[in-house]
């Protein structure tokens, strides 16, 4: 196809420029990944080769599938919460009603730059049974205080909220950029045709944002499947295993239980499952577009 | 469209690998102690410990003194608080990058000894009989494997003491601390009716309930012989004695014995509840004697009494035993040789000898050595009470110190499940036994 002289001349230098970054990538990502795979096929202590024994144990491990289930639930809430709310806010920004646009944008984006650990601590203070802000508010309206992080029935929702809160801003910025790329003519035409805000958003902006939306969805799902920091700080997977997620489970195995090879197996299992889920997602989104 | 999708997929897969690959492999950071070679003439010695808070001032002073006495040694401290210290040491243990000297508990040593990371003390102890004979009986038990001693104890204490507020007990109509299990549960109900939390504990990190309460409770039911048999593989966690212990803990939780937020607060926050008279009892280790003597309001200090769990119906354990022992030890890296090793042994002697023991006891601590001539007037009244309480007690095993880290995690995490009622004692005992079976 494009075997022109010009292209060949450019490809060489381009690849050479990529060598340093590829080295960094290989050292920080590929190498640890390979080491992980190596650990996962050895016994604890790494003295002998055990083949797929660890993976068989993983497939039978009830706790692992339980944490995958938790991960999927959290991912669902985050897709609805982060992407959904971000889309709504971004479409409000497209109306002319909003004042002080810059201030709002900063306020919404600010949590994104916080370290996850900080967010976790902030929210565990808010959730605190005795001193927390949420129970104080409930007390004002004479409702019994709630055990936000101790009750296995709510804990999964409680830990999802900070995740949603923190990353709305990220998707908001992505959507806003996408919406500002939609040509003014199309939007004006729909307004002249008498479309309300809802109709304009649902029938004009949303279809035109399809590509942006699929990127946002993929980012959101991969992001929440590997969530760790928030949960580590707030509950550590507890109480019991109620808010256990895969990354926390891998961490517990490798570092608190001193089972490094099983911990590595969990991470590789996580990698495979996440790849499958994302592949299915991208097929599904891509398949919708061909109709 | 097709090629674009393919590109998109490839890009995503690469992104995914990039993002997830980082998780499993956080351990490749070198901790900077590998290059601790002697620079010219100064001997560099690294020491890992967790005595960073006020309770550890004595230890830090001793290190400072050691620096003055041994100017040729460059002692570098790698100190972090207790909970992260345990995590850090497991991580370093996994990569074999341990400091030259470190504080280790029995569970860590079980992990390190087969890997050959720790040196033995037999020779050094035999050379210095005065040092060796100064220790309390059985204080080396947790650190000895096949007759080889891998650690020198830093303290010897009970991890289970019930601190109770006599005033709150009287208010609830309880004359003295209950002697039987039935009286104990009645007392809990009475305390609850009087509007206070019967027992305050902070179990966010999993360890407290398992270590300071369940270890002793389980021993009441199973007896220490069962524990020994279990370690040899002759008894199982599914045995009725152990299941009964789990049941007893769950019953306590169902009764509303604990503060409802037990699993989301830490020990310090739980102590605050006790200091504020919101809780009538607090179960904590002997180390809390120091905390209460220092931090609690005066009236709470005066009202505080010490007790241990009463006997349980049908229990095989000795009601006069409490989970305890030496727990933590000082160990040295097996890589040390020559002058470095000598300096390390000298330092360990410094913080485990008579002199240090006397200072420790006068600071309300619990040294592992026999101390004969200490000044009792320097002790807080609570510490005097503690030594009185312990005078006729025996030590039973501490779970998190005698069992391997994997087993400890399963038991302790499972106890949280029990407390919130999301697992039954039978289910949990089966789960623990499955993990036990995977170990040799």
CSV table of N, CA, C and O in Angstrom, one decimal, chain A residues 25 28-29 32-33 35-36 39 63 128-130 147 149-150 152 211 215 218 222 226 233-234 236 238-242 244 251-252 255-260 267 270-271 274-275 278-279 282-283 286 290, chain B residues 1 4-5 8-9 12-14 16-25 27-28 87 90-91 94 111 115 204 259-265 269 273 278 405-406 409-410 413 416-417 420 422 431 435 438:
chain,number,residue,atom,x,y,z
A,25,UNK,N,9.1,1.2,29.0
A,25,UNK,CA,7.9,0.4,29.0
A,25,UNK,C,8.2,-1.1,29.3
A,25,UNK,O,7.6,-1.7,30.2
A,28,UNK,N,9.3,-1.4,33.0
A,28,UNK,CA,8.4,-1.1,34.1
A,28,UNK,C,7.1,-2.0,33.9
A,28,UNK,O,6.4,-2.1,34.9
A,29,UNK,N,6.8,-2.4,32.7
A,29,UNK,CA,5.5,-3.2,32.6
A,29,UNK,C,5.8,-4.6,32.1
A,29,UNK,O,5.3,-5.5,32.8
A,32,UNK,N,8.0,-6.8,34.8
A,32,UNK,CA,7.3,-7.3,36.0
A,32,UNK,C,6.2,-8.3,35.6
A,32,UNK,O,5.9,-9.2,36.4
A,33,UNK,N,5.5,-8.1,34.5
A,33,UNK,CA,4.5,-9.0,34.0
A,33,UNK,C,5.0,-10.4,33.8
A,33,UNK,O,4.5,-11.4,34.3
A,35,UNK,N,7.8,-11.6,35.2
A,35,UNK,CA,8.2,-12.1,36.5
A,35,UNK,C,7.0,-12.7,37.2
A,35,UNK,O,7.0,-13.7,37.8
A,36,UNK,N,5.9,-11.9,37.1
A,36,UNK,CA,4.6,-12.4,37.7
A,36,UNK,C,4.2,-13.7,37.2
A,36,UNK,O,3.9,-14.6,38.0
A,39,UNK,N,6.5,-16.3,38.6
A,39,UNK,CA,6.2,-16.7,40.0
A,39,UNK,C,4.9,-17.5,40.1
A,39,UNK,O,4.8,-18.4,40.9
A,63,UNK,N,-13.3,-17.4,47.2
A,63,UNK,CA,-13.1,-16.0,47.5
A,63,UNK,C,-12.7,-15.1,46.3
A,63,UNK,O,-13.1,-14.0,46.2
A,128,UNK,N,-17.5,7.8,59.2
A,128,UNK,CA,-17.3,7.4,60.6
A,128,UNK,C,-18.6,7.4,61.4
A,128,UNK,O,-19.4,8.3,61.3
A,129,UNK,N,-18.7,6.3,62.1
A,129,UNK,CA,-20.0,6.1,62.8
A,129,UNK,C,-20.4,7.2,63.8
A,129,UNK,O,-21.5,7.6,63.9
A,130,UNK,N,-19.3,7.6,64.6
A,130,UNK,CA,-19.6,8.5,65.7
A,130,UNK,C,-19.4,10.0,65.3
A,130,UNK,O,-20.2,10.9,65.6
A,147,UNK,N,-24.3,2.4,60.0
A,147,UNK,CA,-23.0,1.8,60.0
A,147,UNK,C,-22.5,1.7,58.5
A,147,UNK,O,-22.6,0.7,57.9
A,149,UNK,N,-19.6,1.7,56.9
A,149,UNK,CA,-18.6,0.8,56.5
A,149,UNK,C,-18.6,-0.6,57.2
A,149,UNK,O,-17.7,-1.4,57.0
A,150,UNK,N,-19.5,-0.8,58.2
A,150,UNK,CA,-19.5,-2.0,59.0
A,150,UNK,C,-20.6,-3.0,58.5
A,150,UNK,O,-20.5,-4.1,58.9
A,152,UNK,N,-22.4,-5.3,56.2
A,152,UNK,CA,-22.1,-5.9,54.9
A,152,UNK,C,-23.1,-5.7,53.8
A,152,UNK,O,-22.8,-5.8,52.6
A,211,UNK,N,-18.2,7.6,19.7
A,211,UNK,CA,-16.8,7.1,19.9
A,211,UNK,C,-16.2,7.6,21.2
A,211,UNK,O,-15.5,6.8,21.9
A,215,UNK,N,-14.8,5.1,24.4
A,215,UNK,CA,-13.5,5.3,25.1
A,215,UNK,C,-13.8,5.5,26.6
A,215,UNK,O,-13.1,4.8,27.4
A,218,UNK,N,-14.7,2.2,28.2
A,218,UNK,CA,-13.6,1.2,28.4
A,218,UNK,C,-12.7,1.7,29.5
A,218,UNK,O,-12.3,0.9,30.4
A,222,UNK,N,-12.1,-0.6,32.9
A,222,UNK,CA,-10.7,-1.1,33.2
A,222,UNK,C,-10.3,-0.4,34.5
A,222,UNK,O,-9.7,-1.1,35.4
A,226,UNK,N,-9.6,-2.7,38.3
A,226,UNK,CA,-8.4,-2.8,39.1
A,226,UNK,C,-8.3,-1.9,40.3
A,226,UNK,O,-7.3,-1.6,40.8
A,233,UNK,N,-7.7,1.7,51.8
A,233,UNK,CA,-7.7,2.6,52.9
A,233,UNK,C,-9.0,2.6,53.7
A,233,UNK,O,-9.0,2.6,54.9
A,234,UNK,N,-10.2,2.4,53.0
A,234,UNK,CA,-11.4,2.5,53.7
A,234,UNK,C,-11.8,1.3,54.5
A,234,UNK,O,-12.2,1.4,55.7
A,236,UNK,N,-10.1,-2.1,53.7
A,236,UNK,CA,-9.2,-3.2,53.5
A,236,UNK,C,-9.9,-4.5,53.1
A,236,UNK,O,-9.4,-5.6,53.3
A,238,UNK,N,-12.8,-5.4,54.1
A,238,UNK,CA,-13.7,-5.9,55.1
A,238,UNK,C,-15.0,-5.2,55.2
A,238,UNK,O,-15.2,-4.4,54.3
A,239,UNK,N,-15.8,-5.4,56.1
A,239,UNK,CA,-15.7,-6.4,57.2
A,239,UNK,C,-15.7,-7.8,56.6
A,239,UNK,O,-16.5,-8.1,55.7
A,240,UNK,N,-14.9,-8.7,57.2
A,240,UNK,CA,-14.8,-10.0,56.6
A,240,UNK,C,-14.3,-9.9,55.2
A,240,UNK,O,-13.3,-9.3,54.9
A,241,UNK,N,-15.1,-10.4,54.2
A,241,UNK,CA,-14.7,-10.2,52.8
A,241,UNK,C,-15.7,-9.4,52.0
A,241,UNK,O,-15.7,-9.5,50.8
A,242,UNK,N,-16.6,-8.7,52.8
A,242,UNK,CA,-17.7,-8.0,52.1
A,242,UNK,C,-17.3,-7.1,51.0
A,242,UNK,O,-18.1,-6.9,50.1
A,244,UNK,N,-14.3,-7.1,49.4
A,244,UNK,CA,-13.1,-7.6,48.8
A,244,UNK,C,-13.1,-7.4,47.3
A,244,UNK,O,-14.1,-7.8,46.7
A,251,UNK,N,-3.3,-8.6,46.8
A,251,UNK,CA,-2.4,-7.9,47.7
A,251,UNK,C,-2.3,-8.7,49.0
A,251,UNK,O,-1.2,-9.0,49.6
A,252,UNK,N,-3.5,-9.0,49.5
A,252,UNK,CA,-3.5,-9.8,50.8
A,252,UNK,C,-2.7,-11.1,50.7
A,252,UNK,O,-2.0,-11.4,51.6
A,255,UNK,N,1.2,-10.2,50.2
A,255,UNK,CA,1.9,-9.4,51.2
A,255,UNK,C,1.5,-9.7,52.6
A,255,UNK,O,2.3,-9.6,53.5
A,256,UNK,N,0.2,-9.9,52.9
A,256,UNK,CA,-0.1,-10.3,54.3
A,256,UNK,C,0.1,-11.7,54.6
A,256,UNK,O,0.4,-12.1,55.7
A,257,UNK,N,-0.3,-12.6,53.6
A,257,UNK,CA,-0.2,-14.0,53.8
A,257,UNK,C,1.1,-14.6,53.4
A,257,UNK,O,1.3,-15.8,53.5
A,258,UNK,N,1.9,-13.8,52.8
A,258,UNK,CA,3.2,-14.2,52.3
A,258,UNK,C,3.1,-15.4,51.3
A,258,UNK,O,3.9,-16.3,51.3
A,259,UNK,N,2.1,-15.3,50.4
A,259,UNK,CA,2.0,-16.3,49.4
A,259,UNK,C,2.2,-15.6,48.1
A,259,UNK,O,1.2,-15.3,47.3
A,260,UNK,N,3.4,-15.4,47.8
A,260,UNK,CA,3.7,-14.5,46.6
A,260,UNK,C,3.3,-15.2,45.3
A,260,UNK,O,2.8,-14.5,44.4
A,267,UNK,N,-3.1,-12.0,40.2
A,267,UNK,CA,-3.0,-10.8,39.3
A,267,UNK,C,-3.1,-11.2,37.8
A,267,UNK,O,-3.6,-10.5,37.0
A,270,UNK,N,-6.6,-11.9,37.1
A,270,UNK,CA,-7.2,-10.6,36.9
A,270,UNK,C,-7.0,-10.1,35.5
A,270,UNK,O,-8.0,-9.6,34.9
A,271,UNK,N,-5.8,-10.1,35.1
A,271,UNK,CA,-5.4,-9.6,33.8
A,271,UNK,C,-6.2,-10.3,32.7
A,271,UNK,O,-6.8,-9.7,31.8
A,274,UNK,N,-10.0,-9.3,33.0
A,274,UNK,CA,-10.2,-8.0,32.5
A,274,UNK,C,-10.1,-7.9,31.0
A,274,UNK,O,-11.0,-7.2,30.4
A,275,UNK,N,-9.2,-8.6,30.4
A,275,UNK,CA,-9.0,-8.5,29.0
A,275,UNK,C,-10.2,-9.1,28.3
A,275,UNK,O,-10.7,-8.5,27.4
A,278,UNK,N,-13.1,-6.6,28.7
A,278,UNK,CA,-13.0,-5.4,27.8
A,278,UNK,C,-13.1,-5.8,26.4
A,278,UNK,O,-13.7,-5.1,25.6
A,279,UNK,N,-12.7,-7.0,26.0
A,279,UNK,CA,-12.8,-7.4,24.6
A,279,UNK,C,-14.3,-7.6,24.3
A,279,UNK,O,-14.7,-7.1,23.2
A,282,UNK,N,-15.8,-4.1,23.9
A,282,UNK,CA,-15.5,-3.4,22.7
A,282,UNK,C,-16.1,-4.1,21.4
A,282,UNK,O,-16.6,-3.4,20.5
A,283,UNK,N,-16.3,-5.4,21.5
A,283,UNK,CA,-17.1,-6.1,20.4
A,283,UNK,C,-18.5,-5.6,20.4
A,283,UNK,O,-19.0,-5.2,19.3
A,286,UNK,N,-18.6,-1.9,19.2
A,286,UNK,CA,-18.3,-1.9,17.8
A,286,UNK,C,-19.4,-2.5,17.0
A,286,UNK,O,-19.7,-2.0,15.9
A,290,UNK,N,-22.2,-1.0,13.4
A,290,UNK,CA,-22.2,-1.5,12.0
A,290,UNK,C,-23.6,-1.6,11.5
A,290,UNK,O,-23.8,-1.8,10.3
B,1,UNK,N,-13.7,-0.2,8.7
B,1,UNK,CA,-14.3,-0.3,10.1
B,1,UNK,C,-13.5,-1.5,10.8
B,1,UNK,O,-13.2,-1.3,12.0
B,4,UNK,N,-10.1,-0.6,11.9
B,4,UNK,CA,-10.1,0.4,13.0
B,4,UNK,C,-10.4,-0.3,14.3
B,4,UNK,O,-9.8,0.0,15.3
B,5,UNK,N,-11.3,-1.3,14.2
B,5,UNK,CA,-11.7,-2.0,15.4
B,5,UNK,C,-10.5,-2.8,15.9
B,5,UNK,O,-10.2,-2.9,17.1
B,8,UNK,N,-8.1,-0.5,17.5
B,8,UNK,CA,-8.7,-0.1,18.8
B,8,UNK,C,-8.5,-1.2,19.8
B,8,UNK,O,-8.0,-1.0,20.9
B,9,UNK,N,-8.7,-2.5,19.4
B,9,UNK,CA,-8.6,-3.6,20.3
B,9,UNK,C,-7.2,-3.7,20.8
B,9,UNK,O,-6.9,-3.9,21.9
B,12,UNK,N,-6.3,-1.2,23.1
B,12,UNK,CA,-6.9,-1.4,24.4
B,12,UNK,C,-6.2,-2.5,25.2
B,12,UNK,O,-5.9,-2.4,26.4
B,13,UNK,N,-5.8,-3.5,24.5
B,13,UNK,CA,-5.1,-4.6,25.2
B,13,UNK,C,-3.8,-4.1,25.7
B,13,UNK,O,-3.5,-4.4,26.9
B,14,UNK,N,-3.1,-3.4,24.9
B,14,UNK,CA,-1.8,-2.8,25.4
B,14,UNK,C,-2.0,-2.0,26.6
B,14,UNK,O,-1.3,-2.1,27.6
B,16,UNK,N,-4.4,-2.1,28.7
B,16,UNK,CA,-4.8,-2.9,29.8
B,16,UNK,C,-3.6,-3.6,30.5
B,16,UNK,O,-3.5,-3.5,31.7
B,17,UNK,N,-2.8,-4.1,29.6
B,17,UNK,CA,-1.6,-4.7,30.2
B,17,UNK,C,-0.8,-3.7,31.0
B,17,UNK,O,-0.3,-3.9,32.1
B,18,UNK,N,-0.7,-2.5,30.3
B,18,UNK,CA,0.1,-1.5,31.0
B,18,UNK,C,-0.5,-1.2,32.4
B,18,UNK,O,0.2,-1.0,33.3
B,19,UNK,N,-1.8,-1.1,32.4
B,19,UNK,CA,-2.4,-0.6,33.7
B,19,UNK,C,-2.4,-1.7,34.7
B,19,UNK,O,-2.2,-1.5,35.9
B,20,UNK,N,-2.8,-2.9,34.3
B,20,UNK,CA,-2.9,-4.0,35.3
B,20,UNK,C,-1.6,-4.6,35.7
B,20,UNK,O,-1.4,-5.0,36.8
B,21,UNK,N,-0.7,-4.7,34.7
B,21,UNK,CA,0.6,-5.3,35.0
B,21,UNK,C,1.3,-4.7,36.2
B,21,UNK,O,2.1,-5.4,36.9
B,22,UNK,N,1.0,-3.4,36.4
B,22,UNK,CA,1.7,-2.8,37.5
B,22,UNK,C,1.3,-3.3,38.9
B,22,UNK,O,2.1,-3.2,39.8
B,23,UNK,N,0.1,-3.8,38.9
B,23,UNK,CA,-0.4,-4.2,40.3
B,23,UNK,C,0.3,-5.3,40.9
B,23,UNK,O,0.8,-5.2,42.1
B,24,UNK,N,0.5,-6.4,40.2
B,24,UNK,CA,1.1,-7.6,40.8
B,24,UNK,C,2.5,-7.4,41.2
B,24,UNK,O,3.1,-8.3,41.9
B,25,UNK,N,3.1,-6.4,40.7
B,25,UNK,CA,4.6,-6.5,40.7
B,25,UNK,C,5.2,-5.3,41.4
B,25,UNK,O,6.2,-4.8,41.0
B,27,UNK,N,6.8,-5.1,43.9
B,27,UNK,CA,7.9,-5.4,44.9
B,27,UNK,C,9.3,-5.3,44.4
B,27,UNK,O,10.2,-5.4,45.2
B,28,UNK,N,9.4,-4.8,43.1
B,28,UNK,CA,10.7,-4.8,42.6
B,28,UNK,C,11.6,-3.6,43.0
B,28,UNK,O,12.7,-3.4,42.5
B,87,UNK,N,3.6,-5.5,57.3
B,87,UNK,CA,3.5,-5.6,55.8
B,87,UNK,C,4.8,-5.4,55.1
B,87,UNK,O,5.2,-6.2,54.2
B,90,UNK,N,7.0,-8.6,55.5
B,90,UNK,CA,6.6,-9.7,54.6
B,90,UNK,C,7.1,-9.4,53.2
B,90,UNK,O,7.5,-10.3,52.5
B,91,UNK,N,7.0,-8.2,52.8
B,91,UNK,CA,7.4,-7.8,51.4
B,91,UNK,C,8.9,-8.0,51.3
B,91,UNK,O,9.3,-8.6,50.3
B,94,UNK,N,9.8,-11.5,51.1
B,94,UNK,CA,9.5,-12.2,49.9
B,94,UNK,C,10.6,-12.0,48.9
B,94,UNK,O,10.9,-12.8,48.0
B,111,UNK,N,8.3,-18.0,58.5
B,111,UNK,CA,8.4,-17.6,57.1
B,111,UNK,C,9.9,-17.6,56.6
B,111,UNK,O,10.2,-18.1,55.5
B,115,UNK,N,13.8,-20.2,54.4
B,115,UNK,CA,14.5,-19.5,53.3
B,115,UNK,C,15.9,-19.2,53.6
B,115,UNK,O,16.6,-18.6,52.8
B,204,UNK,N,-10.2,-2.9,62.8
B,204,UNK,CA,-10.1,-2.6,61.3
B,204,UNK,C,-9.1,-3.4,60.7
B,204,UNK,O,-9.2,-3.9,59.6
B,259,UNK,N,-18.8,-2.5,70.4
B,259,UNK,CA,-19.2,-1.3,69.7
B,259,UNK,C,-19.6,-1.6,68.3
B,259,UNK,O,-18.9,-2.4,67.6
B,260,UNK,N,-20.7,-1.1,67.8
B,260,UNK,CA,-21.2,-1.5,66.4
B,260,UNK,C,-20.2,-1.3,65.3
B,260,UNK,O,-20.2,-2.0,64.3
B,261,UNK,N,-19.3,-0.2,65.5
B,261,UNK,CA,-18.3,0.1,64.4
B,261,UNK,C,-17.0,-0.6,64.6
B,261,UNK,O,-16.0,-0.2,64.2
B,262,UNK,N,-17.1,-1.8,65.3
B,262,UNK,CA,-15.8,-2.5,65.6
B,262,UNK,C,-14.9,-2.7,64.5
B,262,UNK,O,-13.7,-2.6,64.6
B,263,UNK,N,-15.5,-3.0,63.3
B,263,UNK,CA,-14.6,-3.4,62.2
B,263,UNK,C,-14.1,-2.2,61.3
B,263,UNK,O,-13.4,-2.4,60.3
B,264,UNK,N,-14.5,-1.0,61.7
B,264,UNK,CA,-14.1,0.1,60.9
B,264,UNK,C,-13.2,1.1,61.7
B,264,UNK,O,-12.8,2.1,61.1
B,265,UNK,N,-13.0,0.8,63.0
B,265,UNK,CA,-12.1,1.7,63.7
B,265,UNK,C,-10.9,1.0,64.2
B,265,UNK,O,-10.9,-0.2,64.2
B,269,UNK,N,-8.8,4.4,68.4
B,269,UNK,CA,-10.2,5.0,68.5
B,269,UNK,C,-11.0,4.2,69.5
B,269,UNK,O,-11.9,4.8,70.2
B,273,UNK,N,-13.0,5.4,73.3
B,273,UNK,CA,-14.3,5.1,73.8
B,273,UNK,C,-14.2,4.8,75.3
B,273,UNK,O,-15.1,5.2,76.1
B,278,UNK,N,-17.6,5.7,77.5
B,278,UNK,CA,-18.7,5.2,76.7
B,278,UNK,C,-18.6,3.7,76.6
B,278,UNK,O,-19.6,3.1,76.2
B,405,UNK,N,1.7,-17.0,58.3
B,405,UNK,CA,0.9,-15.8,58.0
B,405,UNK,C,-0.4,-16.1,57.2
B,405,UNK,O,-1.4,-15.5,57.5
B,406,UNK,N,-0.3,-17.1,56.3
B,406,UNK,CA,-1.5,-17.4,55.5
B,406,UNK,C,-2.7,-17.9,56.4
B,406,UNK,O,-3.8,-17.5,56.3
B,409,UNK,N,-4.2,-15.0,58.5
B,409,UNK,CA,-5.0,-14.1,57.8
B,409,UNK,C,-6.4,-14.7,57.6
B,409,UNK,O,-7.4,-14.1,57.7
B,410,UNK,N,-6.4,-16.0,57.3
B,410,UNK,CA,-7.7,-16.7,57.1
B,410,UNK,C,-8.5,-16.7,58.4
B,410,UNK,O,-9.7,-16.4,58.3
B,413,UNK,N,-9.4,-12.8,59.3
B,413,UNK,CA,-10.4,-12.3,58.4
B,413,UNK,C,-11.7,-13.0,58.6
B,413,UNK,O,-12.8,-12.3,58.5
B,416,UNK,N,-13.8,-11.6,61.4
B,416,UNK,CA,-14.7,-10.4,61.0
B,416,UNK,C,-16.0,-10.9,60.4
B,416,UNK,O,-17.0,-10.3,60.7
B,417,UNK,N,-15.9,-11.9,59.6
B,417,UNK,CA,-17.1,-12.4,59.0
B,417,UNK,C,-18.1,-12.9,60.1
B,417,UNK,O,-19.3,-12.7,60.0
B,420,UNK,N,-19.8,-10.0,61.9
B,420,UNK,CA,-20.9,-9.3,61.2
B,420,UNK,C,-22.0,-10.4,60.8
B,420,UNK,O,-23.0,-10.0,60.2
B,422,UNK,N,-21.8,-12.9,58.7
B,422,UNK,CA,-21.9,-13.3,57.3
B,422,UNK,C,-21.3,-14.7,57.1
B,422,UNK,O,-21.2,-15.2,55.9
B,431,UNK,N,-13.3,-23.7,56.3
B,431,UNK,CA,-12.4,-22.9,55.4
B,431,UNK,C,-11.0,-22.8,56.0
B,431,UNK,O,-10.0,-22.9,55.3
B,435,UNK,N,-7.2,-24.3,54.4
B,435,UNK,CA,-6.0,-23.7,54.2
B,435,UNK,C,-4.9,-24.4,55.0
B,435,UNK,O,-3.8,-24.6,54.5
B,438,UNK,N,-3.5,-27.3,53.0
B,438,UNK,CA,-2.5,-27.0,51.9
B,438,UNK,C,-1.1,-26.8,52.4
B,438,UNK,O,-0.2,-26.7,51.6
